[in-house]
CSV table of C-alpha atoms in Angstrom, one decimal:
chain,number,residue,atom,x,y,z
C,1,MET,CA,0.1,-0.1,0.0
C,2,ALA,CA,1.2,3.6,-0.3
C,3,ASN,CA,-0.4,7.4,0.3
C,4,VAL,CA,-1.2,9.6,-2.1
C,5,ALA,CA,1.6,12.6,-2.2
C,6,ARG,CA,0.9,15.9,-0.4
C,7,GLU,CA,1.8,17.7,-3.6
C,8,THR,CA,2.1,16.0,-7.1
C,9,ALA,CA,3.3,18.1,-10.0
C,10,HIS,CA,0.9,18.2,-13.3
C,11,GLY,CA,0.6,20.4,-16.3
C,12,GLU,CA,3.6,21.3,-18.8
C,13,SER,CA,7.4,20.7,-17.4
C,14,GLY,CA,5.2,19.8,-14.3
C,15,LEU,CA,4.5,23.4,-12.6
C,16,ASP,CA,1.0,23.0,-12.0
C,17,ILE,CA,1.1,22.2,-8.2
C,18,GLN,CA,-1.7,20.2,-6.7
C,19,HIS,CA,-3.0,18.6,-3.2
C,20,GLY,CA,-3.9,15.1,-4.1
C,21,THR,CA,-4.8,13.9,-7.5
C,22,LYS,CA,-8.6,14.3,-9.1
C,23,HIS,CA,-9.8,11.3,-7.6
C,24,PHE,CA,-7.8,10.4,-4.3
C,25,ARG,CA,-7.2,13.3,-1.9
C,26,ALA,CA,-3.6,13.8,-0.5
C,27,GLY,CA,-2.3,11.3,2.3
C,28,ALA,CA,-5.1,9.0,1.0
C,29,LEU,CA,-4.5,5.3,1.1
C,30,LEU,CA,-4.4,2.9,-1.7
C,31,TRP,CA,-3.7,-0.7,-2.0
C,32,LEU,CA,-1.3,-2.0,-4.9
C,33,PRO,CA,-2.9,-4.8,-6.2
C,34,ARG,CA,-0.6,-7.5,-8.3
C,35,VAL,CA,-0.9,-6.0,-11.9
C,36,ARG,CA,-3.4,-8.6,-14.1
C,37,TRP,CA,-2.5,-5.9,-17.0
C,38,ASP,CA,0.1,-3.6,-17.7
C,39,PRO,CA,-1.7,0.4,-17.7
C,40,GLY,CA,1.5,2.0,-19.2
C,41,HIS,CA,5.0,3.0,-17.9
C,42,GLY,CA,4.8,4.5,-14.9
C,43,ARG,CA,1.3,3.8,-13.9
C,44,TRP,CA,-0.2,1.4,-11.9
C,45,PRO,CA,-3.9,0.1,-11.1
C,46,ALA,CA,-4.6,0.8,-7.8
C,47,VAL,CA,-7.4,0.2,-5.1
C,48,GLY,CA,-9.1,3.4,-2.4
C,49,ARG,CA,-11.7,5.5,-1.4
C,50,HIS,CA,-12.7,8.1,-3.9
C,51,ARG,CA,-12.3,12.0,-3.1
C,52,GLY,CA,-15.7,12.6,-3.8
C,53,ASN,CA,-17.5,9.5,-1.8
C,54,GLY,CA,-15.3,8.0,1.3
C,55,ARG,CA,-17.2,4.9,1.6
C,56,ARG,CA,-16.6,2.7,-1.3
C,57,TYR,CA,-13.5,1.3,-2.6
C,58,VAL,CA,-12.6,2.5,-6.4
C,59,ASN,CA,-10.2,1.1,-8.8
C,60,MET,CA,-8.5,3.8,-10.6
C,61,VAL,CA,-5.2,3.7,-12.5
C,62,VAL,CA,-2.5,6.2,-10.8
C,63,ARG,CA,0.9,7.9,-11.7
C,64,ALA,CA,3.4,5.9,-9.7
C,65,HIS,CA,5.5,9.4,-8.8
C,66,ASP,CA,2.0,10.8,-7.4
C,67,LEU,CA,2.2,8.0,-4.8
C,68,GLU,CA,4.7,8.4,-1.7
C,69,ASN,CA,5.6,6.0,1.7
C,70,PHE,CA,5.1,2.2,0.0
C,71,ARG,CA,4.6,-0.6,3.1
C,72,VAL,CA,3.2,-3.7,3.8
C,73,LYS,CA,0.0,-3.8,5.2
C,74,GLY,CA,-2.5,-6.5,5.5
C,75,VAL,CA,-5.9,-6.6,4.4
C,76,TYR,CA,-9.1,-7.5,6.5
C,77,SER,CA,-11.9,-5.6,5.0
C,78,GLU,CA,-14.0,-7.9,2.7
C,79,ALA,CA,-14.9,-5.0,0.3
C,80,LEU,CA,-10.9,-4.2,0.0
C,81,VAL,CA,-10.5,-7.8,-0.7
C,82,ARG,CA,-13.2,-7.9,-3.4
C,83,SER,CA,-11.8,-4.5,-5.4
C,84,LEU,CA,-8.4,-6.0,-5.2
C,85,ASN,CA,-9.4,-9.5,-6.6
C,86,GLY,CA,-11.5,-7.6,-8.9
C,87,TYR,CA,-13.3,-10.1,-11.9
C,88,GLU,CA,-11.2,-12.9,-9.8
C,89,HIS,CA,-12.9,-12.8,-6.5
C,90,ASP,CA,-14.4,-15.9,-5.4
C,91,PRO,CA,-17.4,-15.0,-3.5
C,92,ALA,CA,-16.9,-18.7,-1.8
C,93,ALA,CA,-14.0,-17.2,0.1
C,94,PRO,CA,-15.0,-13.3,0.5
C,95,ARG,CA,-11.9,-12.7,2.5
C,96,THR,CA,-9.4,-14.5,0.3
C,97,LEU,CA,-6.9,-12.9,-2.0
C,98,GLN,CA,-6.4,-14.2,-4.4
C,99,ASN,CA,-2.5,-14.9,-5.8
C,100,PRO,CA,-0.9,-12.6,-3.0
C,101,TRP,CA,2.6,-11.8,-2.8
C,102,THR,CA,4.6,-13.3,-0.2
C,103,ARG,CA,5.3,-11.1,2.9
C,104,GLU,CA,8.8,-11.0,2.1
C,105,ARG,CA,8.7,-9.9,-1.5
C,106,ALA,CA,6.2,-7.1,-0.8
C,107,GLN,CA,8.0,-5.9,1.6
C,108,GLU,CA,11.3,-5.8,-0.7
C,109,THR,CA,9.4,-4.1,-3.4
C,110,ALA,CA,8.2,-1.8,-1.2
C,111,ASP,CA,11.4,-1.0,0.0
C,112,SER,CA,12.7,-0.5,-3.4
C,113,TRP,CA,10.3,1.7,-4.7
C,114,ASN,CA,10.6,4.0,-1.3
C,115,GLN,CA,14.2,4.6,-2.6
C,116,PRO,CA,14.2,7.8,-5.0
C,117,ARG,CA,15.1,7.5,-8.4
C,118,GLU,CA,15.1,9.8,-11.0
C,119,PRO,CA,14.5,9.4,-14.9
C,120,VAL,CA,17.2,9.1,-17.3
C,121,ARG,CA,18.0,10.7,-20.8
C,122,ILE,CA,20.7,10.2,-22.6
C,123,ASP,CA,21.9,12.3,-25.6
C,124,GLY,CA,17.7,13.8,-25.7
C,125,HIS,CA,16.6,10.0,-26.0
C,126,SER,CA,14.4,8.7,-22.8
C,127,HIS,CA,15.6,5.7,-21.4
C,128,PRO,CA,12.6,4.9,-19.0
C,129,TRP,CA,14.5,1.2,-17.9
C,130,ILE,CA,17.2,2.9,-16.6
C,131,SER,CA,16.9,5.1,-13.3
C,132,VAL,CA,19.4,7.2,-11.0
C,133,PRO,CA,19.3,8.1,-7.7
C,134,ASN,CA,18.2,11.7,-6.6
C,135,PRO,CA,20.7,13.5,-6.2
C,136,PRO,CA,21.9,11.7,-9.7
C,137,PRO,CA,26.1,11.1,-9.9
C,138,ALA,CA,28.0,13.1,-12.2
C,139,GLU,CA,29.2,10.1,-14.1
C,140,LEU,CA,27.7,6.9,-15.1
C,141,GLN,CA,28.4,3.8,-16.8
C,142,ILE,CA,26.5,2.0,-18.8
C,143,ASP,CA,27.8,-1.0,-21.0
C,144,GLY,CA,31.1,0.2,-20.7
C,145,GLU,CA,30.5,3.8,-21.7
C,146,THR,CA,30.8,6.8,-19.5
C,147,LEU,CA,28.2,8.8,-20.0
C,148,HIS,CA,28.3,12.7,-18.0
C,149,LEU,CA,25.7,14.5,-16.4
C,150,ALA,CA,24.9,17.7,-18.9
C,151,HIS,CA,21.4,18.8,-16.9
C,152,TYR,CA,19.5,17.7,-14.2
C,153,GLY,CA,15.9,19.8,-14.0
C,154,THR,CA,11.9,18.6,-13.1
C,155,ARG,CA,12.1,15.8,-16.1
C,156,GLY,CA,14.9,14.0,-14.4
C,157,ALA,CA,19.1,13.5,-15.3
C,158,HIS,CA,19.8,14.3,-19.0
C,159,TYR,CA,23.4,12.4,-19.7
C,160,SER,CA,25.6,12.8,-22.7
C,161,ARG,CA,28.2,10.4,-24.3
C,162,THR,CA,30.7,13.9,-24.7
C,163,PRO,CA,32.8,15.0,-21.6
C,164,PRO,CA,32.0,18.7,-20.3
C,165,LEU,CA,34.0,21.5,-21.9
C,166,VAL,CA,36.7,22.3,-19.7
C,167,GLU,CA,37.8,26.0,-19.4
C,168,TRP,CA,41.3,27.2,-20.5
C,169,THR,CA,43.2,29.2,-17.9
C,170,PRO,CA,46.2,31.4,-18.9
C,171,GLU,CA,49.2,30.7,-16.6
C,172,PRO,CA,50.7,33.6,-14.9
């Protein structure tokens, strides 16, 4: 499970800061079921209580960077189990999760998601399978090639294959 981030970035260059998301308030608890289908890079299915109606659980697809504080927590509500199971729900076993993760695997995954990572662009091309820690290192080794940090901004770390220019200073 995770919480919706207090502040989420939207709009061009992420300059529009909002509290929570359109469907979930800031700090709302969201449960992340095992992915049955791929909603796209950086988007995950989630189950939580909607901003407009706090009594019912809804299934939505959320952006991964709008979530924070990932952790493992037990599920005891029949309504929540029904929402997490989706079409695989078995009415004969209303409190049984279908295809659950082991606690160890879930904890390892939550710990890895809590590490802040930044997307990488190399010479103007996005590489979604590569990420770097925040703040990014000045040099990055990929497949024996040294990449140099050219720019770091709101869209992640931009690396270049060419080394940075060195200023020449005359000797006195």
